[in-house]
Amino acid sequence: MTAVQKHIWKRFSRKESLERYGIELVVLLFFLWATRSVDIYWPFIADAPHQAVDLVKRMLPPNFSFTGDIIPAMIETINIATLSTLFALILSFPIAVLNARNTTPHPTVQAIARVIVVTSRSVNELVWGLIFVVFFGPGAVAGIAALTMRSLGFMAKLVSESIEEIDHGQVEAIRATGANGAKVFLFGVLPQIMPTIMGTTIFRWDINIRQSSVIGLVGAGGIGILLTSSMNLFRWQNVSMILISIFVVVLAGEYVSASVRKKLI
Amino acid sequence: MSSSSSSTVWKRDHFIKNPFLRWTVIILVTAYVLYALNDMNLNWARMKSGLPRAVDFFHRMFPPDFSRWTMIQRGVLESLQMAIISTTISIILAVPLSLGAARNISVRWVYLLSRAFVVVARSFPPILVAIIFVKAFGFGPFPGILTLAFTALGFMGKLLGEAIENIDPGQVEAIRATGANWFKVQLYGVAPQVLPRYVGLSIYLLDINLRASTIIGIVGAGGIGGALFNAFHRYEYDTALAILIVIIAIVLVMEFISSKVRGRLQ
């Protein structure tokens, strides 16, 4: 008699199972630690649905006659987004070139460029907004400066990565014709990174439309200023109208950016 | 040599090949930028007067003042807690949401409902959601957690939903052919195909949420952002710089961990 071995199919071997349970346990412990120690007054939460319904009731119906005030603020918002994207494009280009391994003149220069990229990316646009409002006072100028600073690192990073990935054969070919450094860059490098530059710019413009509707909360211009003042005056029906228009503009921006990218690249 | 030789002079390709389209784009963009610059009323005198203020600002920023360390520590800890709780909530809720937002899995009305939620949750920047939730639920980490979970769900619903839409239907068919019920089809036919993506997105989400959790305190939604905002308003720029340095350090560490883990998954 031979023992009939029972084969029961299982998704994971024992080792895999243990590993998975281990990871799940760690996640659970983190979650428990966080929920136990976070500073939340739990009885408030029982009341939360009631509060939410209350706020929504006060917001409805949206005040459509407020559109007249919204439109100029919205145009300013879009202008802030566009101008800051443009300035960021201009400023990020040299930084990208200095930051790329194969085009940087010196490792020290590359390190400096990297510091600019990292600082720009890891400081939120609202914080840049706070800083530039101190410099220029409240208004659109501070907003443009804030979004420019924030977009700079993002664009420089993506463009310099694309410079690092170019095909060196084309650069060699241009150099073999006896072209000088500037011409090698213009005819060997630039055409290869042009799609990335355009794509990144349009993508960043899309992001900046979203962000420029927010920076007004720290006084840096755009629709956010109108939103803050409406909220401080408890004009909830105006608030809901502003939210609706931000939603529409963001969606429109996404649509424009997607179709332009499809057309150009 | 005839004059035709002049036409063989090489010209580099333009990025937009169609000259009509190229010039239309150039002229439209230039016109709009000129209009926008004009409309902004950029006041050079005012910008120039900002320069000494900037110098003064930097003077008062340095050296960074870490003397309020316990306050900073409390804020950072709260940001971390908010990020962990909101990420856990959203990765759990993301499973039904992204199944609902996948055209090949869900029924039509569930699909439309899920997609509508995703579009709304993705369109509003976290700060905007935070400010509304703070008005509805009061100050503190609770509206912050809700904010992060809400925006994270939009992100997950879109990306994971698209991942599910792109799976290989053969494997799902095979499981269904064994007579498995709906849940088992999801578990053995769909889940294994999107699991690496799901884990990668979850880690990325923790990264995003931690970033956002250091900021939404500016509108009172808990975390270190509140301390930063207060420091600015009290003109304590040296404390503000200290807080900024801590935030940048956390963000960079998390980005490093997240990219390492995601790199291993692929």
Short mmCIF file of C-alpha atoms in Angstrom, two decimals:
data_model
loop_
_atom_site.label_atom_id
_atom_site.label_comp_id
_atom_site.label_asym_id
_atom_site.label_seq_id
_atom_site.Cartn_x
_atom_site.Cartn_y
_atom_site.Cartn_z
CA MET A 1 0.00 0.00 0.00
CA THR A 2 1.29 3.30 -0.87
CA ALA A 3 0.24 6.25 1.12
CA VAL A 4 -1.89 8.51 -0.94
CA GLN A 5 -0.49 11.96 -0.50
CA LYS A 6 -3.00 14.67 -0.34
CA HIS A 7 -2.08 17.64 -2.41
CA ILE A 8 -4.02 20.65 -1.51
CA TRP A 9 -3.25 23.62 -3.67
CA LYS A 10 -2.30 26.74 -1.79
CA ARG A 11 -1.51 30.15 -3.17
CA PHE A 12 1.61 30.65 -1.07
CA SER A 13 4.32 28.46 0.38
CA ARG A 14 4.71 28.51 4.15
CA LYS A 15 7.65 30.90 3.92
CA GLU A 16 5.72 33.30 1.71
CA SER A 17 2.74 33.15 4.05
CA LEU A 18 4.89 33.94 7.07
CA GLU A 19 6.49 36.84 5.26
CA ARG A 20 3.14 38.24 4.29
CA TYR A 21 1.69 37.88 7.78
CA GLY A 22 4.83 39.55 9.13
CA ILE A 23 4.39 42.59 6.87
CA GLU A 24 0.68 42.77 7.66
CA LEU A 25 1.45 42.61 11.39
CA VAL A 26 3.94 45.47 11.12
CA VAL A 27 1.42 47.61 9.23
CA LEU A 28 -1.25 46.80 11.82
CA LEU A 29 1.08 47.71 14.71
CA PHE A 30 1.92 51.04 13.08
CA PHE A 31 -1.77 51.71 12.55
CA LEU A 32 -2.63 50.84 16.16
CA TRP A 33 0.19 52.99 17.51
CA ALA A 34 -0.96 55.91 15.40
CA THR A 35 -4.64 55.63 16.28
CA ARG A 36 -3.96 55.16 19.99
CA SER A 37 -1.66 58.12 20.35
CA VAL A 38 -3.12 60.63 17.89
CA ASP A 39 -4.69 63.69 19.47
CA ILE A 40 -8.33 63.15 18.46
CA TYR A 41 -11.27 63.72 20.74
CA TRP A 42 -13.27 60.67 19.66
CA PRO A 43 -16.75 61.80 20.83
CA PHE A 44 -16.48 64.60 18.25
CA ILE A 45 -16.33 62.03 15.51
CA ALA A 46 -19.72 60.62 16.39
CA ASP A 47 -21.02 64.10 15.66
CA ALA A 48 -19.11 64.42 12.38
CA PRO A 49 -21.80 63.22 9.94
CA HIS A 50 -24.26 65.65 11.48
CA GLN A 51 -21.77 68.51 11.11
CA ALA A 52 -21.04 67.58 7.50
CA VAL A 53 -24.72 67.53 6.55
CA ASP A 54 -25.16 70.86 8.30
CA LEU A 55 -22.37 72.48 6.29
CA VAL A 56 -23.62 71.07 3.00
CA LYS A 57 -27.10 72.44 3.79
CA ARG A 58 -25.66 75.88 4.34
CA MET A 59 -23.78 75.64 1.03
CA LEU A 60 -26.86 74.83 -1.02
CA PRO A 61 -27.93 76.17 -3.37
CA PRO A 62 -24.70 77.67 -4.79
CA ASN A 63 -24.94 81.38 -5.39
CA PHE A 64 -24.76 81.61 -9.17
CA SER A 65 -24.97 85.40 -9.16
CA PHE A 66 -21.52 85.41 -7.54
CA THR A 67 -20.01 84.35 -10.89
CA GLY A 68 -19.39 88.02 -11.75
CA ASP A 69 -16.91 88.28 -8.88
CA ILE A 70 -15.43 84.86 -9.55
CA ILE A 71 -14.48 85.35 -13.20
CA PRO A 72 -11.85 88.12 -12.76
CA ALA A 73 -10.31 86.23 -9.81
CA MET A 74 -10.28 83.07 -11.89
CA ILE A 75 -8.58 84.82 -14.80
CA GLU A 76 -5.91 86.03 -12.37
CA THR A 77 -5.55 82.46 -11.10
CA ILE A 78 -4.99 81.12 -14.61
CA ASN A 79 -2.57 83.95 -15.42
CA ILE A 80 -0.56 83.20 -12.27
CA ALA A 81 -0.34 79.56 -13.33
CA THR A 82 0.75 80.39 -16.88
CA LEU A 83 3.29 83.06 -16.03
CA SER A 84 4.86 81.00 -13.27
CA THR A 85 5.12 78.02 -15.59
CA LEU A 86 6.80 80.23 -18.19
CA PHE A 87 9.28 81.72 -15.72
CA ALA A 88 9.99 78.26 -14.31
CA LEU A 89 10.64 76.98 -17.84
CA ILE A 90 13.16 79.76 -18.51
CA LEU A 91 14.91 79.42 -15.15
CA SER A 92 14.86 75.63 -15.01
CA PHE A 93 16.58 75.16 -18.35
CA PRO A 94 20.10 76.28 -17.32
CA ILE A 95 19.70 74.45 -14.00
CA ALA A 96 18.77 71.27 -15.86
CA VAL A 97 21.83 71.57 -18.08
CA LEU A 98 24.11 72.16 -15.09
CA ASN A 99 22.45 69.34 -13.19
CA ALA A 100 22.80 66.62 -15.86
CA ARG A 101 25.81 64.33 -15.46
CA ASN A 102 26.86 64.62 -19.12
CA THR A 103 26.47 68.38 -19.61
CA THR A 104 27.58 69.80 -16.26
CA PRO A 105 30.86 71.70 -16.43
CA HIS A 106 32.04 70.60 -13.00
CA PRO A 107 30.86 68.29 -10.16
CA THR A 108 30.70 71.28 -7.77
CA VAL A 109 28.35 73.09 -10.15
CA GLN A 110 26.25 69.94 -10.40
CA ALA A 111 26.04 69.76 -6.59
CA ILE A 112 24.83 73.36 -6.41
CA ALA A 113 22.24 72.71 -9.11
CA ARG A 114 21.10 69.62 -7.21
CA VAL A 115 20.65 71.62 -3.99
CA ILE A 116 18.45 74.11 -5.87
CA VAL A 117 16.37 71.27 -7.35
CA VAL A 118 15.89 69.50 -4.01
CA THR A 119 15.04 72.69 -2.09
CA SER A 120 12.58 73.80 -4.72
CA ARG A 121 10.79 70.46 -4.80
CA SER A 122 10.63 69.71 -1.10
CA VAL A 123 9.21 73.06 0.00
CA ASN A 124 5.47 73.24 -0.61
CA GLU A 125 4.02 76.06 -2.73
CA LEU A 126 2.12 77.39 0.29
CA VAL A 127 5.37 77.78 2.18
CA TRP A 128 6.94 79.52 -0.80
CA GLY A 129 3.80 81.64 -0.78
CA LEU A 130 4.29 82.58 2.88
CA ILE A 131 7.90 83.56 2.15
CA PHE A 132 7.14 85.67 -0.94
CA VAL A 133 4.23 87.41 0.72
CA VAL A 134 6.79 88.64 3.25
CA PHE A 135 8.94 89.95 0.37
CA PHE A 136 6.39 91.44 -2.00
CA GLY A 137 3.30 91.83 0.16
CA PRO A 138 0.03 90.02 -0.58
CA GLY A 139 -0.98 89.69 -4.22
CA ALA A 140 -0.39 87.96 -7.51
CA VAL A 141 3.34 88.78 -7.66
CA ALA A 142 3.98 86.68 -4.55
CA GLY A 143 1.89 83.90 -6.08
CA ILE A 144 3.83 83.92 -9.35
CA ALA A 145 7.11 83.86 -7.45
CA ALA A 146 5.93 81.02 -5.20
CA LEU A 147 4.74 78.80 -8.04
CA THR A 148 7.85 79.60 -10.08
CA MET A 149 10.07 78.48 -7.21
CA ARG A 150 8.05 75.34 -6.72
CA SER A 151 7.90 74.36 -10.42
CA LEU A 152 11.56 75.11 -11.05
CA GLY A 153 12.95 72.00 -9.36
CA PHE A 154 10.30 69.70 -10.80
CA MET A 155 11.00 70.83 -14.36
CA ALA A 156 14.77 70.93 -13.95
CA LYS A 157 14.76 67.41 -12.56
CA LEU A 158 12.72 65.90 -15.38
CA VAL A 159 14.62 67.76 -18.12
CA SER A 160 18.04 66.91 -16.69
CA GLU A 161 17.04 63.23 -16.46
CA SER A 162 16.13 63.36 -20.12
CA ILE A 163 19.47 65.02 -20.96
CA GLU A 164 21.22 62.14 -19.18
CA GLU A 165 19.32 59.62 -21.32
CA ILE A 166 20.06 61.11 -24.75
CA ASP A 167 21.64 59.12 -27.56
CA HIS A 168 25.32 60.01 -27.70
CA GLY A 169 25.67 58.93 -31.30
CA GLN A 170 23.85 62.06 -32.45
CA VAL A 171 26.04 64.28 -30.29
CA GLU A 172 29.16 62.57 -31.66
CA ALA A 173 27.91 63.04 -35.22
CA ILE A 174 27.43 66.77 -34.76
CA ARG A 175 30.81 67.07 -33.08
CA ALA A 176 32.42 65.20 -36.01
CA THR A 177 31.26 67.95 -38.36
CA GLY A 178 33.52 70.35 -36.45
CA ALA A 179 30.69 72.19 -34.69
CA ASN A 180 31.55 74.19 -31.60
CA GLY A 181 30.12 73.49 -28.13
CA ALA A 182 27.06 75.69 -28.53
CA LYS A 183 26.21 74.15 -31.89
CA VAL A 184 26.71 70.63 -30.55
CA PHE A 185 24.19 71.45 -27.85
CA LEU A 186 21.78 73.16 -30.23
CA PHE A 187 21.81 70.46 -32.90
CA GLY A 188 22.87 67.36 -30.97
CA VAL A 189 21.22 67.64 -27.57
CA LEU A 190 18.29 70.05 -27.85
CA PRO A 191 16.26 68.21 -30.51
CA GLN A 192 16.40 65.07 -28.38
CA ILE A 193 15.10 66.70 -25.21
CA MET A 194 12.58 69.00 -26.87
CA PRO A 195 9.61 66.59 -26.42
CA THR A 196 10.41 66.28 -22.71
CA ILE A 197 10.69 70.05 -22.27
CA MET A 198 7.34 70.62 -23.98
CA GLY A 199 5.63 67.73 -22.21
CA THR A 200 6.94 68.77 -18.79
CA THR A 201 5.92 72.38 -19.33
CA ILE A 202 2.37 71.49 -20.27
CA PHE A 203 2.14 68.97 -17.43
CA ARG A 204 3.42 71.54 -14.94
CA TRP A 205 0.97 74.13 -16.23
CA ASP A 206 -1.83 71.67 -15.48
CA ILE A 207 -0.48 71.20 -11.92
CA ASN A 208 -0.02 74.95 -11.46
CA ILE A 209 -3.66 75.63 -12.36
CA ARG A 210 -4.59 73.48 -9.36
CA GLN A 211 -2.00 75.05 -7.07
CA SER A 212 -2.72 78.65 -8.03
CA SER A 213 -6.29 78.21 -6.80
CA VAL A 214 -4.86 77.43 -3.37
CA ILE A 215 -2.01 79.87 -2.77
CA GLY A 216 -4.52 82.65 -2.14
CA LEU A 217 -5.06 81.07 1.27
CA VAL A 218 -1.76 82.60 2.37
CA GLY A 219 -2.47 85.84 0.51
CA ALA A 220 -0.58 85.04 -2.68
CA GLY A 221 -3.29 86.04 -5.15
CA GLY A 222 -5.91 84.31 -7.24
CA ILE A 223 -9.28 82.78 -6.41
CA GLY A 224 -7.99 81.55 -3.02
CA ILE A 225 -8.23 85.08 -1.64
CA LEU A 226 -11.90 85.26 -2.60
CA LEU A 227 -12.45 81.84 -1.05
CA THR A 228 -10.85 82.85 2.24
CA SER A 229 -12.84 86.06 2.50
CA SER A 230 -16.12 84.30 1.66
CA MET A 231 -15.39 81.73 4.32
CA ASN A 232 -14.52 84.33 6.93
CA LEU A 233 -17.82 86.04 6.21
CA PHE A 234 -19.70 82.70 6.42
CA ARG A 235 -21.01 83.16 2.87
CA TRP A 236 -21.28 79.43 2.32
CA GLN A 237 -23.32 79.68 -0.87
CA ASN A 238 -20.55 81.77 -2.39
CA VAL A 239 -18.01 79.22 -1.16
CA SER A 240 -19.81 76.39 -2.95
CA MET A 241 -19.96 78.47 -6.13
CA ILE A 242 -16.19 79.09 -5.92
CA LEU A 243 -15.58 75.37 -5.38
CA ILE A 244 -17.67 74.51 -8.42
CA SER A 245 -15.77 77.00 -10.58
CA ILE A 246 -12.39 75.68 -9.37
CA PHE A 247 -13.58 72.19 -10.25
CA VAL A 248 -14.59 73.30 -13.74
CA VAL A 249 -11.34 75.18 -14.38
CA VAL A 250 -9.19 72.29 -13.13
CA LEU A 251 -11.02 69.84 -15.38
CA ALA A 252 -10.74 72.22 -18.34
CA GLY A 253 -7.01 72.65 -17.65
CA GLU A 254 -6.55 68.89 -17.55
CA TYR A 255 -8.40 68.53 -20.83
CA VAL A 256 -6.39 71.29 -22.56
CA SER A 257 -3.11 69.91 -21.28
CA ALA A 258 -3.96 66.36 -22.36
CA SER A 259 -5.03 67.37 -25.87
CA VAL A 260 -2.08 69.71 -26.44
CA ARG A 261 0.32 67.02 -25.32
CA LYS A 262 -1.29 64.51 -27.64
CA LYS A 263 -1.03 66.96 -30.53
CA LEU A 264 2.57 68.03 -29.97
CA ILE A 265 4.29 64.86 -28.83
CA MET B 1 25.88 75.07 -60.84
CA SER B 2 22.31 76.21 -61.08
CA SER B 3 20.43 78.22 -58.54
CA SER B 4 18.73 75.06 -57.31
CA SER B 5 21.75 74.34 -55.14
CA SER B 6 20.54 76.98 -52.72
CA SER B 7 17.51 74.87 -51.95
CA THR B 8 19.68 72.04 -50.66
CA VAL B 9 20.96 74.14 -47.78
CA TRP B 10 20.20 72.04 -44.74
CA LYS B 11 17.80 73.36 -42.21
CA ARG B 12 17.12 71.73 -38.93
CA ASP B 13 13.72 70.25 -38.29
CA HIS B 14 11.38 72.31 -36.26
CA PHE B 15 9.70 70.78 -33.24
CA ILE B 16 6.29 71.44 -34.76
CA LYS B 17 6.69 70.47 -38.41
CA ASN B 18 3.61 72.15 -39.84
CA PRO B 19 4.64 75.83 -40.27
CA PHE B 20 1.05 77.10 -40.03
CA LEU B 21 0.42 75.28 -36.76
CA ARG B 22 3.86 76.33 -35.47
CA TRP B 23 3.31 80.03 -36.06
CA THR B 24 -0.25 79.89 -34.77
CA VAL B 25 0.98 78.37 -31.52
CA ILE B 26 3.87 80.83 -31.21
CA ILE B 27 1.71 83.89 -31.89
CA LEU B 28 -1.14 82.78 -29.64
CA VAL B 29 1.16 81.93 -26.75
CA THR B 30 3.11 85.20 -27.11
CA ALA B 31 -0.08 87.26 -27.29
CA TYR B 32 -1.52 85.57 -24.24
CA VAL B 33 1.69 85.98 -22.21
CA LEU B 34 1.89 89.69 -23.11
CA TYR B 35 -1.74 90.13 -22.13
CA ALA B 36 -1.24 88.25 -18.84
CA LEU B 37 1.90 90.24 -17.95
CA ASN B 38 0.04 93.46 -18.64
CA ASP B 39 -3.03 92.33 -16.72
CA MET B 40 -0.97 91.44 -13.65
CA ASN B 41 0.03 95.09 -13.17
CA LEU B 42 3.53 94.05 -12.26
CA ASN B 43 4.81 96.92 -10.24
CA TRP B 44 8.58 97.08 -10.56
CA ALA B 45 8.95 99.64 -7.78
CA ARG B 46 7.18 97.32 -5.41
CA MET B 47 9.26 94.36 -6.53
CA LYS B 48 12.42 96.36 -5.99
CA SER B 49 11.32 97.32 -2.50
CA GLY B 50 10.94 93.60 -1.82
CA LEU B 51 14.66 93.08 -2.16
CA PRO B 52 15.81 94.69 1.12
CA ARG B 53 12.94 92.88 2.83
CA ALA B 54 14.23 89.61 1.42
CA VAL B 55 17.71 90.37 2.74
CA ASP B 56 16.29 91.20 6.15
CA PHE B 57 14.23 88.01 6.04
CA PHE B 58 17.30 85.87 5.43
CA HIS B 59 19.19 87.65 8.18
CA ARG B 60 16.47 86.81 10.64
CA MET B 61 16.20 83.24 9.36
CA PHE B 62 19.78 82.35 10.16
CA PRO B 63 20.82 80.56 12.23
CA PRO B 64 17.83 78.21 12.51
CA ASP B 65 16.42 78.09 16.02
CA PHE B 66 15.75 74.55 17.24
CA SER B 67 15.01 75.63 20.84
CA ARG B 68 11.32 74.70 20.51
CA TRP B 69 12.29 71.12 19.86
CA THR B 70 9.45 69.51 21.87
CA MET B 71 6.87 71.47 19.89
CA ILE B 72 8.49 70.51 16.59
CA GLN B 73 8.68 66.91 17.70
CA ARG B 74 5.01 66.83 18.65
CA GLY B 75 4.04 68.30 15.28
CA VAL B 76 6.17 65.86 13.33
CA LEU B 77 4.79 62.92 15.28
CA GLU B 78 1.26 64.08 14.57
CA SER B 79 2.02 64.42 10.86
CA LEU B 80 3.39 60.89 10.87
CA GLN B 81 0.33 59.54 12.66
CA MET B 82 -1.99 61.31 10.26
CA ALA B 83 -0.09 59.91 7.29
CA ILE B 84 -0.17 56.35 8.64
CA ILE B 85 -3.85 56.36 9.61
CA SER B 86 -5.03 57.99 6.41
CA THR B 87 -2.91 55.74 4.22
CA THR B 88 -4.20 52.61 5.96
CA ILE B 89 -7.81 53.73 5.62
CA SER B 90 -7.43 54.67 1.99
CA ILE B 91 -5.61 51.52 0.88
CA ILE B 92 -8.39 49.42 2.43
CA LEU B 93 -11.19 51.47 0.89
CA ALA B 94 -9.30 51.66 -2.40
CA VAL B 95 -9.95 47.95 -3.04
CA PRO B 96 -13.73 48.20 -3.49
CA LEU B 97 -13.40 51.64 -5.08
CA SER B 98 -10.95 50.58 -7.76
CA LEU B 99 -12.92 47.40 -8.50
CA GLY B 100 -15.90 49.71 -8.96
CA ALA B 101 -13.89 52.09 -11.14
CA ALA B 102 -12.71 49.29 -13.45
CA ARG B 103 -14.93 48.96 -16.49
CA ASN B 104 -14.23 45.24 -16.93
CA ILE B 105 -15.29 44.32 -13.38
CA SER B 106 -18.12 46.51 -12.25
CA VAL B 107 -21.63 47.12 -13.46
CA ARG B 108 -22.43 50.34 -15.23
CA TRP B 109 -23.96 52.45 -12.47
CA VAL B 110 -21.31 51.44 -9.92
CA TYR B 111 -18.65 52.31 -12.49
CA LEU B 112 -20.11 55.76 -13.16
CA LEU B 113 -20.51 56.45 -9.44
CA SER B 114 -16.95 55.38 -8.64
CA ARG B 115 -15.53 57.39 -11.55
CA ALA B 116 -17.46 60.48 -10.48
CA PHE B 117 -16.01 60.16 -6.98
CA VAL B 118 -12.50 59.72 -8.40
CA VAL B 119 -12.81 62.83 -10.60
CA VAL B 120 -14.05 64.98 -7.73
CA ALA B 121 -11.48 63.69 -5.23
CA ARG B 122 -8.62 64.18 -7.69
CA SER B 123 -9.56 67.65 -8.88
CA PHE B 124 -9.33 69.51 -5.58
CA PRO B 125 -5.91 70.19 -4.07
CA PRO B 126 -5.58 68.70 -0.53
CA ILE B 127 -5.38 72.14 1.10
CA LEU B 128 -8.76 73.09 -0.32
CA VAL B 129 -10.34 69.88 0.96
CA ALA B 130 -8.64 70.44 4.32
CA ILE B 131 -10.04 73.92 4.73
CA ILE B 132 -13.59 72.67 4.09
CA PHE B 133 -13.19 69.74 6.47
CA VAL B 134 -11.75 72.04 9.13
CA LYS B 135 -14.81 74.26 8.83
CA ALA B 136 -17.09 71.22 9.08
CA PHE B 137 -15.33 69.27 11.86
CA GLY B 138 -13.18 71.78 13.74
CA PHE B 139 -9.40 72.01 14.11
CA GLY B 140 -7.04 69.11 14.70
CA PRO B 141 -5.75 65.94 13.10
CA PHE B 142 -9.22 64.48 12.46
CA PRO B 143 -10.12 66.72 9.48
CA GLY B 144 -6.52 66.27 8.37
CA ILE B 145 -6.85 62.50 8.28
CA LEU B 146 -10.14 62.77 6.40
CA THR B 147 -8.53 65.12 3.87
CA LEU B 148 -5.58 62.85 3.21
CA ALA B 149 -7.78 59.76 2.96
CA PHE B 150 -10.17 61.52 0.57
CA THR B 151 -7.52 62.76 -1.87
CA ALA B 152 -5.59 59.49 -1.59
CA LEU B 153 -8.70 57.55 -2.54
CA GLY B 154 -9.05 59.61 -5.69
CA PHE B 155 -5.46 58.84 -6.61
CA MET B 156 -5.73 55.11 -5.85
CA GLY B 157 -9.14 54.75 -7.48
CA LYS B 158 -7.78 56.12 -10.74
CA LEU B 159 -4.43 54.35 -10.93
CA LEU B 160 -5.46 51.01 -9.45
CA GLY B 161 -8.71 51.09 -11.41
CA GLU B 162 -6.72 51.53 -14.62
CA ALA B 163 -4.38 48.71 -13.60
CA ILE B 164 -7.38 46.42 -13.13
CA GLU B 165 -8.76 47.44 -16.52
CA ASN B 166 -5.49 46.34 -18.13
CA ILE B 167 -5.30 42.84 -16.66
CA ASP B 168 -5.21 39.68 -18.72
CA PRO B 169 -8.83 38.44 -18.98
CA GLY B 170 -7.66 34.88 -19.69
CA GLN B 171 -6.66 34.29 -16.09
CA VAL B 172 -9.98 35.62 -14.86
CA GLU B 173 -11.81 33.32 -17.32
CA ALA B 174 -9.77 30.36 -16.13
CA ILE B 175 -10.70 30.91 -12.50
CA ARG B 176 -14.33 31.46 -13.43
CA ALA B 177 -14.29 28.20 -15.40
CA THR B 178 -13.47 26.29 -12.20
CA GLY B 179 -16.84 27.37 -10.84
CA ALA B 180 -15.42 29.91 -8.43
CA ASN B 181 -17.79 32.50 -7.05
CA TRP B 182 -17.40 36.28 -7.59
CA PHE B 183 -15.14 36.84 -4.57
CA LYS B 184 -12.89 33.95 -5.47
CA VAL B 185 -12.60 35.22 -9.04
CA GLN B 186 -11.42 38.58 -7.70
CA LEU B 187 -9.06 36.95 -5.21
CA TYR B 188 -7.43 34.40 -7.52
CA GLY B 189 -8.01 35.90 -10.97
CA VAL B 190 -7.69 39.66 -10.52
CA ALA B 191 -5.75 40.28 -7.31
CA PRO B 192 -2.52 38.41 -8.19
CA GLN B 193 -2.22 40.43 -11.41
CA VAL B 194 -2.46 43.85 -9.77
CA LEU B 195 -0.87 43.07 -6.39
CA PRO B 196 2.63 44.43 -7.18
CA ARG B 197 1.06 47.63 -8.49
CA TYR B 198 -1.18 47.85 -5.42
CA VAL B 199 1.73 47.50 -2.99
CA GLY B 200 3.84 49.98 -4.96
CA LEU B 201 1.02 52.52 -5.04
CA SER B 202 0.41 52.05 -1.30
CA ILE B 203 4.00 52.91 -0.49
CA TYR B 204 3.87 55.87 -2.86
CA LEU B 205 0.67 56.97 -1.15
CA LEU B 206 2.38 56.98 2.24
CA ASP B 207 5.04 59.19 0.67
CA ILE B 208 2.43 61.60 -0.76
CA ASN B 209 0.37 61.65 2.43
CA LEU B 210 3.38 62.37 4.61
CA ARG B 211 4.28 65.30 2.37
CA ALA B 212 0.74 66.66 2.51
CA SER B 213 0.46 66.05 6.26
CA THR B 214 3.34 68.46 6.88
CA ILE B 215 1.44 71.20 5.06
CA ILE B 216 -2.29 71.00 5.73
CA GLY B 217 -1.68 72.23 9.29
CA ILE B 218 -1.43 75.68 7.69
CA VAL B 219 -5.24 75.71 7.58
CA GLY B 220 -5.57 74.06 11.00
CA ALA B 221 -5.80 70.41 10.00
CA GLY B 222 -3.14 69.09 12.39
CA GLY B 223 0.52 68.21 12.01
CA ILE B 224 3.69 70.27 11.84
CA GLY B 225 2.27 72.76 9.31
CA GLY B 226 0.41 74.63 12.04
CA ALA B 227 3.63 75.27 13.93
CA LEU B 228 5.24 76.53 10.72
CA PHE B 229 2.36 78.90 10.01
CA ASN B 230 2.45 80.25 13.58
CA ALA B 231 6.19 80.81 13.41
CA PHE B 232 5.70 82.86 10.24
CA HIS B 233 2.94 84.91 11.77
CA ARG B 234 4.98 85.67 14.87
CA TYR B 235 7.87 86.75 12.62
CA GLU B 236 10.00 84.00 14.21
CA TYR B 237 11.72 83.18 10.95
CA ASP B 238 14.57 81.31 12.66
CA THR B 239 12.07 78.86 14.18
CA ALA B 240 10.30 78.65 10.82
CA LEU B 241 13.58 77.70 9.15
CA ALA B 242 14.20 75.02 11.78
CA ILE B 243 10.75 73.54 11.11
CA LEU B 244 11.34 73.74 7.35
CA ILE B 245 14.63 71.88 7.68
CA VAL B 246 12.90 69.13 9.67
CA ILE B 247 10.10 68.89 7.08
CA ILE B 248 12.56 68.68 4.18
CA ALA B 249 14.52 65.98 6.02
CA ILE B 250 11.40 63.86 6.63
CA VAL B 251 10.19 64.28 3.06
CA LEU B 252 13.57 63.27 1.65
CA VAL B 253 13.88 60.22 3.94
CA MET B 254 10.38 59.05 3.02
CA GLU B 255 11.04 59.64 -0.69
CA PHE B 256 14.22 57.58 -0.40
CA ILE B 257 12.45 54.68 1.37
CA SER B 258 9.55 54.79 -1.04
CA SER B 259 11.72 54.75 -4.16
CA LYS B 260 13.85 51.90 -2.73
CA VAL B 261 10.81 49.76 -1.94
CA ARG B 262 9.18 50.49 -5.29
CA GLY B 263 12.45 49.76 -7.07
CA ARG B 264 12.57 46.33 -5.42
CA LEU B 265 8.99 45.55 -6.41
CA GLN B 266 9.58 46.02 -10.12
#
